[in-house]
Amino acid sequence: PRPILDMSYSRHFLDFQGSSIPSSMKKLVVTKLSQNFREAVTLRQDSPVPLPGDGDLLVRNRFVGINASDINYSAGRYDASLKPPFDIGFEGIGDVVALGLSASADYTVGQAVAYVKAGSFAEYTVVLAKQAVPLPSVKPEFLTLMVSGATAYISLKELGELSEGKKVLVTAAAGGTGQFAVQLAKAAKCHVIGTCSSDEKGSFLKSIGCDRTINYKTENVESVLRKDYSEGVDVVYESVGGKMFDLALNSLATKGRLIVIGFIAGYQNPTGLQPIKAELLPAKLLKKSASIWGFFLNHYLSEYKMALKHLLKMYERGDLVCEVDFGDMSPEGKFTGLESVFRAVDYMYMGKNIGKIVVELPHSVNSKL
């Protein structure tokens, strides 16, 4: 067992490999509200490394996750009371390098943890010990489960009413959360249809169990659904918005359920929303006894730990693929360091990623031992 360092009242840091924790660090900060991520966010080079309090962990971030909603956060759409400057980034995974006295009851220096908390786009983040998730090792695959995996699991469990033989349509199916919706619907013995934007993504979707892939660049999604699924689909896991939302709504079967996870097509618009044909919505829902459900992970935190436990077990058993995209195929190569977060967000909005986009934060450790 590694020694526990009580850092709660100390100004002097040592990490578990005997190297000094610096007094300053890099982090990303929202300095202006804008749906243009590059305009909104500034890389600060010399922010003070935060001190953990009594119940806190200081985590040295090794991998951080990119989410479509990072743009919503930097545009101030989630919390109108939040005024710049404020920290950004929703999830990270790394090593505990210091901790408070109470936190040391459950954690030790050197332990691998993941967390969901605003402010992960930084070299170091203070996390409440009770909100951290202890992990067997620092693997980027674990990070894919924190927001993306949990969103798919909880929304389908609470709202999807999945059962054997149901037809499930997943939009943006090869993305960070879509990959989990496909696999979880397959695990529930459903027939799964996934939309995507390339043959490469289609091949990936088939490899994780998707029954029918629709490349919307080469096939007409509406025609395919009308022809092959004339009675409609039972559940839609929808994260695109705009025209795709309309199409999904029109494709619902009797008693069909449409779960709105997001509307990425509208996140970079100044208004934030692409118009949908909502005038006929009441009539369409009535005609099919259909329903639309919105899902926002923060409203289901009571289910979170149970969901994560289940997903981790599935992954460890080999029953879940956690696809990570480090941007190796992007023009400038792998996403490494906080400065590459800007590229990673662009890459997501160009629809290039297969799986969850993750940025690696390398740290040079100058051991004193």
XYZ file of C-alpha atoms in Angstrom, residues 28-363:
336
model
C -8.989 25.933 -20.474
C -11.294 28.746 -19.373
C -14.424 30.179 -20.967
C -13.612 33.886 -21.293
C -16.492 34.889 -23.598
C -19.914 33.328 -24.203
C -20.077 32.035 -27.774
C -21.211 28.915 -29.628
C -17.863 29.179 -31.460
C -15.652 27.140 -29.124
C -12.397 28.723 -30.325
C -13.775 32.221 -29.675
C -15.240 31.326 -26.300
C -12.356 29.427 -24.730
C -8.812 30.515 -23.771
C -5.859 28.312 -22.827
C -4.355 29.733 -19.640
C -0.734 28.758 -19.097
C -0.176 29.738 -15.478
C -3.289 29.032 -13.418
C -2.601 28.058 -9.801
C -2.841 24.330 -9.077
C -5.867 24.029 -6.759
C -5.490 22.746 -3.194
C -7.667 19.840 -2.048
C -9.770 20.437 1.037
C -10.518 17.895 3.757
C -12.900 15.719 1.680
C -11.205 16.273 -1.680
C -8.853 14.533 -4.070
C -6.381 16.343 -6.284
C -6.418 14.427 -9.585
C -3.673 14.737 -12.160
C -5.692 14.328 -15.365
C -4.329 11.801 -17.853
C -7.286 11.656 -20.260
C -10.240 14.028 -20.737
C -13.418 13.381 -22.720
C -14.873 15.605 -25.443
C -18.652 16.028 -25.487
C -20.931 17.664 -28.052
C -22.383 19.717 -25.208
C -19.010 21.382 -24.467
C -20.161 23.969 -27.021
C -23.475 24.470 -25.207
C -21.581 25.060 -21.972
C -19.162 27.564 -23.537
C -22.152 29.376 -25.069
C -23.773 29.692 -21.605
C -26.832 27.678 -22.593
C -26.950 25.432 -19.515
C -26.703 27.978 -16.739
C -27.644 31.580 -17.476
C -26.258 32.694 -14.097
C -22.736 31.508 -15.025
C -20.640 34.493 -16.101
C -17.155 34.219 -17.656
C -14.502 33.386 -16.734
C -15.388 29.797 -15.751
C -13.793 26.362 -16.129
C -14.857 23.893 -18.807
C -14.679 20.154 -19.564
C -17.083 17.597 -18.052
C -15.114 14.418 -17.394
C -11.622 13.198 -16.686
C -9.589 10.206 -15.559
C -6.227 10.262 -13.822
C -4.205 9.615 -10.673
C -4.812 10.913 -7.172
C -1.686 12.957 -6.359
C -2.830 14.552 -3.095
C -5.859 14.348 -0.835
C -7.519 15.678 2.272
C -7.580 13.869 5.612
C -11.220 12.683 5.407
C -10.724 11.627 1.784
C -7.795 9.428 2.851
C -10.265 7.041 4.546
C -11.254 5.711 1.104
C -8.471 6.761 -1.262
C -4.701 6.650 -1.455
C -2.155 8.639 -3.418
C -1.529 6.966 -6.760
C -5.039 5.554 -7.113
C -6.746 5.691 -10.508
C -10.066 7.567 -10.504
C -12.569 8.976 -12.963
C -15.059 11.756 -12.342
C -17.789 13.877 -13.907
C -17.439 17.527 -12.952
C -17.114 20.859 -14.733
C -13.460 21.844 -15.026
C -11.766 18.717 -16.404
C -9.953 20.589 -19.194
C -7.016 21.236 -16.861
C -3.825 19.475 -15.864
C -5.100 19.097 -12.291
C -8.669 19.074 -10.955
C -9.977 18.969 -7.382
C -12.753 16.370 -7.067
C -14.955 15.548 -4.084
C -13.909 12.082 -2.889
C -17.552 10.983 -2.653
C -18.090 11.880 -6.336
C -14.997 10.114 -7.666
C -15.159 6.628 -9.186
C -12.253 4.348 -8.195
C -10.903 2.337 -11.131
C -8.504 -0.591 -11.515
C -6.248 1.452 -13.825
C -6.082 4.651 -15.874
C -7.520 3.387 -19.163
C -9.209 5.747 -21.631
C -11.879 3.086 -22.263
C -13.213 3.683 -18.749
C -13.672 7.363 -19.583
C -16.094 6.507 -22.411
C -18.539 5.172 -19.816
C -18.667 8.240 -17.551
C -21.026 10.442 -19.615
C -21.582 8.710 -22.953
C -22.115 5.180 -21.638
C -24.168 6.283 -18.633
C -26.416 8.439 -20.839
C -27.232 5.503 -23.116
C -27.720 3.049 -20.260
C -29.946 5.169 -18.027
C -32.054 6.694 -20.813
C -32.809 3.347 -22.459
C -33.475 1.667 -19.102
C -35.724 4.419 -17.723
C -37.443 5.603 -20.906
C -36.880 3.046 -23.672
C -38.966 0.108 -22.399
C -36.777 -2.214 -24.462
C -37.780 -5.830 -24.935
C -36.961 -8.663 -27.297
C -37.811 -8.047 -30.936
C -38.393 -4.295 -30.672
C -36.979 -2.164 -33.473
C -34.592 0.539 -32.234
C -33.251 3.364 -34.397
C -30.047 5.053 -33.186
C -29.009 8.303 -34.923
C -25.299 9.248 -34.994
C -24.845 5.620 -34.031
C -21.047 5.481 -34.408
C -20.502 8.436 -32.056
C -19.504 8.565 -28.406
C -22.900 7.679 -26.948
C -24.465 6.077 -30.044
C -22.031 3.157 -29.840
C -23.451 2.271 -26.411
C -27.097 2.696 -27.416
C -26.491 0.170 -30.229
C -24.831 -2.372 -27.940
C -27.293 -2.027 -25.066
C -30.284 -2.374 -27.423
C -28.651 -5.505 -28.893
C -28.079 -6.869 -25.387
C -31.852 -6.438 -24.836
C -32.381 -8.592 -27.988
C -33.743 -5.737 -30.077
C -33.342 -5.226 -33.820
C -31.025 -2.210 -34.163
C -30.820 0.282 -37.037
C -28.003 2.853 -36.968
C -27.475 5.971 -39.074
C -23.925 7.113 -39.860
C -21.969 9.191 -42.381
C -19.407 6.781 -43.889
C -18.871 3.159 -44.875
C -16.054 2.950 -42.325
C -18.516 3.885 -39.579
C -20.993 1.374 -41.012
C -18.383 -1.395 -40.725
C -17.713 -0.425 -37.110
C -21.462 -0.509 -36.349
C -21.813 -3.979 -37.869
C -18.866 -5.144 -35.743
C -20.734 -4.134 -32.540
C -23.978 -5.835 -33.580
C -25.965 -3.275 -35.583
C -28.495 -5.168 -37.770
C -28.977 -2.477 -40.403
C -26.699 0.497 -41.024
C -27.805 3.497 -43.088
C -25.068 5.736 -44.503
C -27.060 8.942 -44.953
C -24.458 10.290 -47.398
C -25.211 7.484 -49.882
C -28.707 6.310 -48.886
C -31.968 8.158 -48.288
C -32.798 7.415 -44.646
C -36.500 8.148 -45.085
C -36.811 5.806 -48.095
C -34.945 2.987 -46.347
C -37.130 3.230 -43.242
C -40.335 3.412 -45.278
C -39.334 0.433 -47.413
C -37.710 -1.868 -44.832
C -39.648 -0.826 -41.712
C -43.085 -0.010 -43.058
C -44.726 -0.514 -39.656
C -42.308 1.905 -38.035
C -39.680 1.693 -35.289
C -40.496 1.249 -31.603
C -37.747 3.358 -30.046
C -35.539 6.144 -31.414
C -32.351 7.230 -29.624
C -32.006 10.698 -31.174
C -29.078 13.081 -30.809
C -28.963 14.944 -34.139
C -32.038 17.211 -34.224
C -33.365 19.272 -37.135
C -34.384 17.202 -40.170
C -33.281 13.947 -38.528
C -35.697 14.594 -35.639
C -38.581 15.103 -38.094
C -37.651 11.951 -39.931
C -37.398 9.936 -36.703
C -40.752 11.248 -35.504
C -42.441 10.267 -38.790
C -40.894 6.787 -38.553
C -42.348 5.913 -35.150
C -44.536 2.837 -34.867
C -47.791 2.756 -32.894
C -46.893 3.444 -29.233
C -43.384 4.375 -30.410
C -41.051 6.308 -28.111
C -38.600 8.984 -29.238
C -35.849 9.781 -26.726
C -34.121 13.138 -27.276
C -30.510 12.916 -26.108
C -29.394 16.080 -27.877
C -29.565 18.031 -31.129
C -25.961 18.354 -32.270
C -27.031 19.802 -35.639
C -28.093 22.961 -33.804
C -25.283 23.421 -31.274
C -23.106 25.627 -33.469
C -26.001 27.811 -34.660
C -26.309 31.226 -32.971
C -29.894 30.323 -31.986
C -28.898 26.819 -30.928
C -31.834 25.102 -32.612
C -32.607 24.054 -36.132
C -36.333 24.398 -36.825
C -38.442 21.258 -36.736
C -41.877 20.775 -38.234
C -43.657 20.905 -34.899
C -47.037 22.285 -35.995
C -48.350 18.782 -36.661
C -46.732 17.294 -33.575
C -49.898 16.828 -31.460
C -51.697 15.153 -34.376
C -48.740 12.872 -35.143
C -48.409 11.754 -31.524
C -52.144 11.221 -31.139
C -52.427 9.237 -34.350
C -49.826 6.726 -33.135
C -50.229 6.987 -29.336
C -46.554 7.885 -29.566
C -44.429 9.829 -27.082
C -41.341 12.039 -26.976
C -39.028 11.985 -23.968
C -36.188 14.365 -23.191
C -33.166 13.006 -21.321
C -30.519 15.020 -19.465
C -28.060 12.994 -17.381
C -27.972 15.498 -14.495
C -31.630 14.727 -13.724
C -30.882 11.019 -13.231
C -27.887 11.139 -10.918
C -29.663 8.851 -8.421
C -29.239 6.081 -11.022
C -25.671 6.994 -11.945
C -23.537 4.784 -9.696
C -25.676 1.724 -10.403
C -25.401 2.365 -14.152
C -21.643 2.799 -14.038
C -21.175 -0.350 -11.970
C -23.195 -2.329 -14.505
C -21.293 -0.879 -17.480
C -17.881 -1.511 -15.884
C -18.848 -5.145 -15.276
C -19.997 -5.516 -18.887
C -16.709 -4.059 -20.141
C -14.595 -6.246 -17.856
C -16.523 -9.360 -19.020
C -15.822 -8.428 -22.637
C -19.517 -7.769 -23.347
C -19.069 -4.095 -24.217
C -16.845 -2.401 -26.781
C -15.667 1.034 -25.611
C -14.339 2.587 -28.800
C -11.953 5.499 -28.235
C -10.982 7.992 -30.952
C -7.718 9.828 -30.222
C -7.809 11.662 -33.548
C -4.966 9.616 -35.052
C -6.626 9.998 -38.460
C -7.128 13.767 -38.119
C -4.941 16.058 -40.311
C -2.612 17.072 -37.468
C -2.625 13.671 -35.773
C -3.383 12.452 -32.267
C -5.069 14.761 -29.749
C -2.341 15.331 -27.164
C -2.268 18.149 -24.605
C -4.905 20.718 -23.691
C -4.148 22.832 -26.773
C -5.525 19.978 -28.917
C -8.983 20.181 -27.279
C -9.863 22.877 -29.851
C -8.986 20.518 -32.718
C -10.874 17.675 -31.046
C -14.074 19.752 -30.816
C -13.749 20.710 -34.509
C -13.179 17.044 -35.403
C -16.386 16.057 -33.605
C -18.432 18.713 -35.407
C -17.027 17.605 -38.750
C -18.521 14.182 -37.934
C -15.182 12.408 -38.270
C -15.068 10.427 -35.034
C -15.763 6.744 -34.543
C -16.490 6.234 -30.842
C -15.695 8.634 -28.040
C -13.201 11.443 -28.637
C -10.557 11.467 -25.915
C -7.579 13.820 -25.442
C -4.443 12.549 -23.720
C -2.622 14.849 -21.291
C 0.986 13.677 -21.002
C 2.949 14.616 -17.880
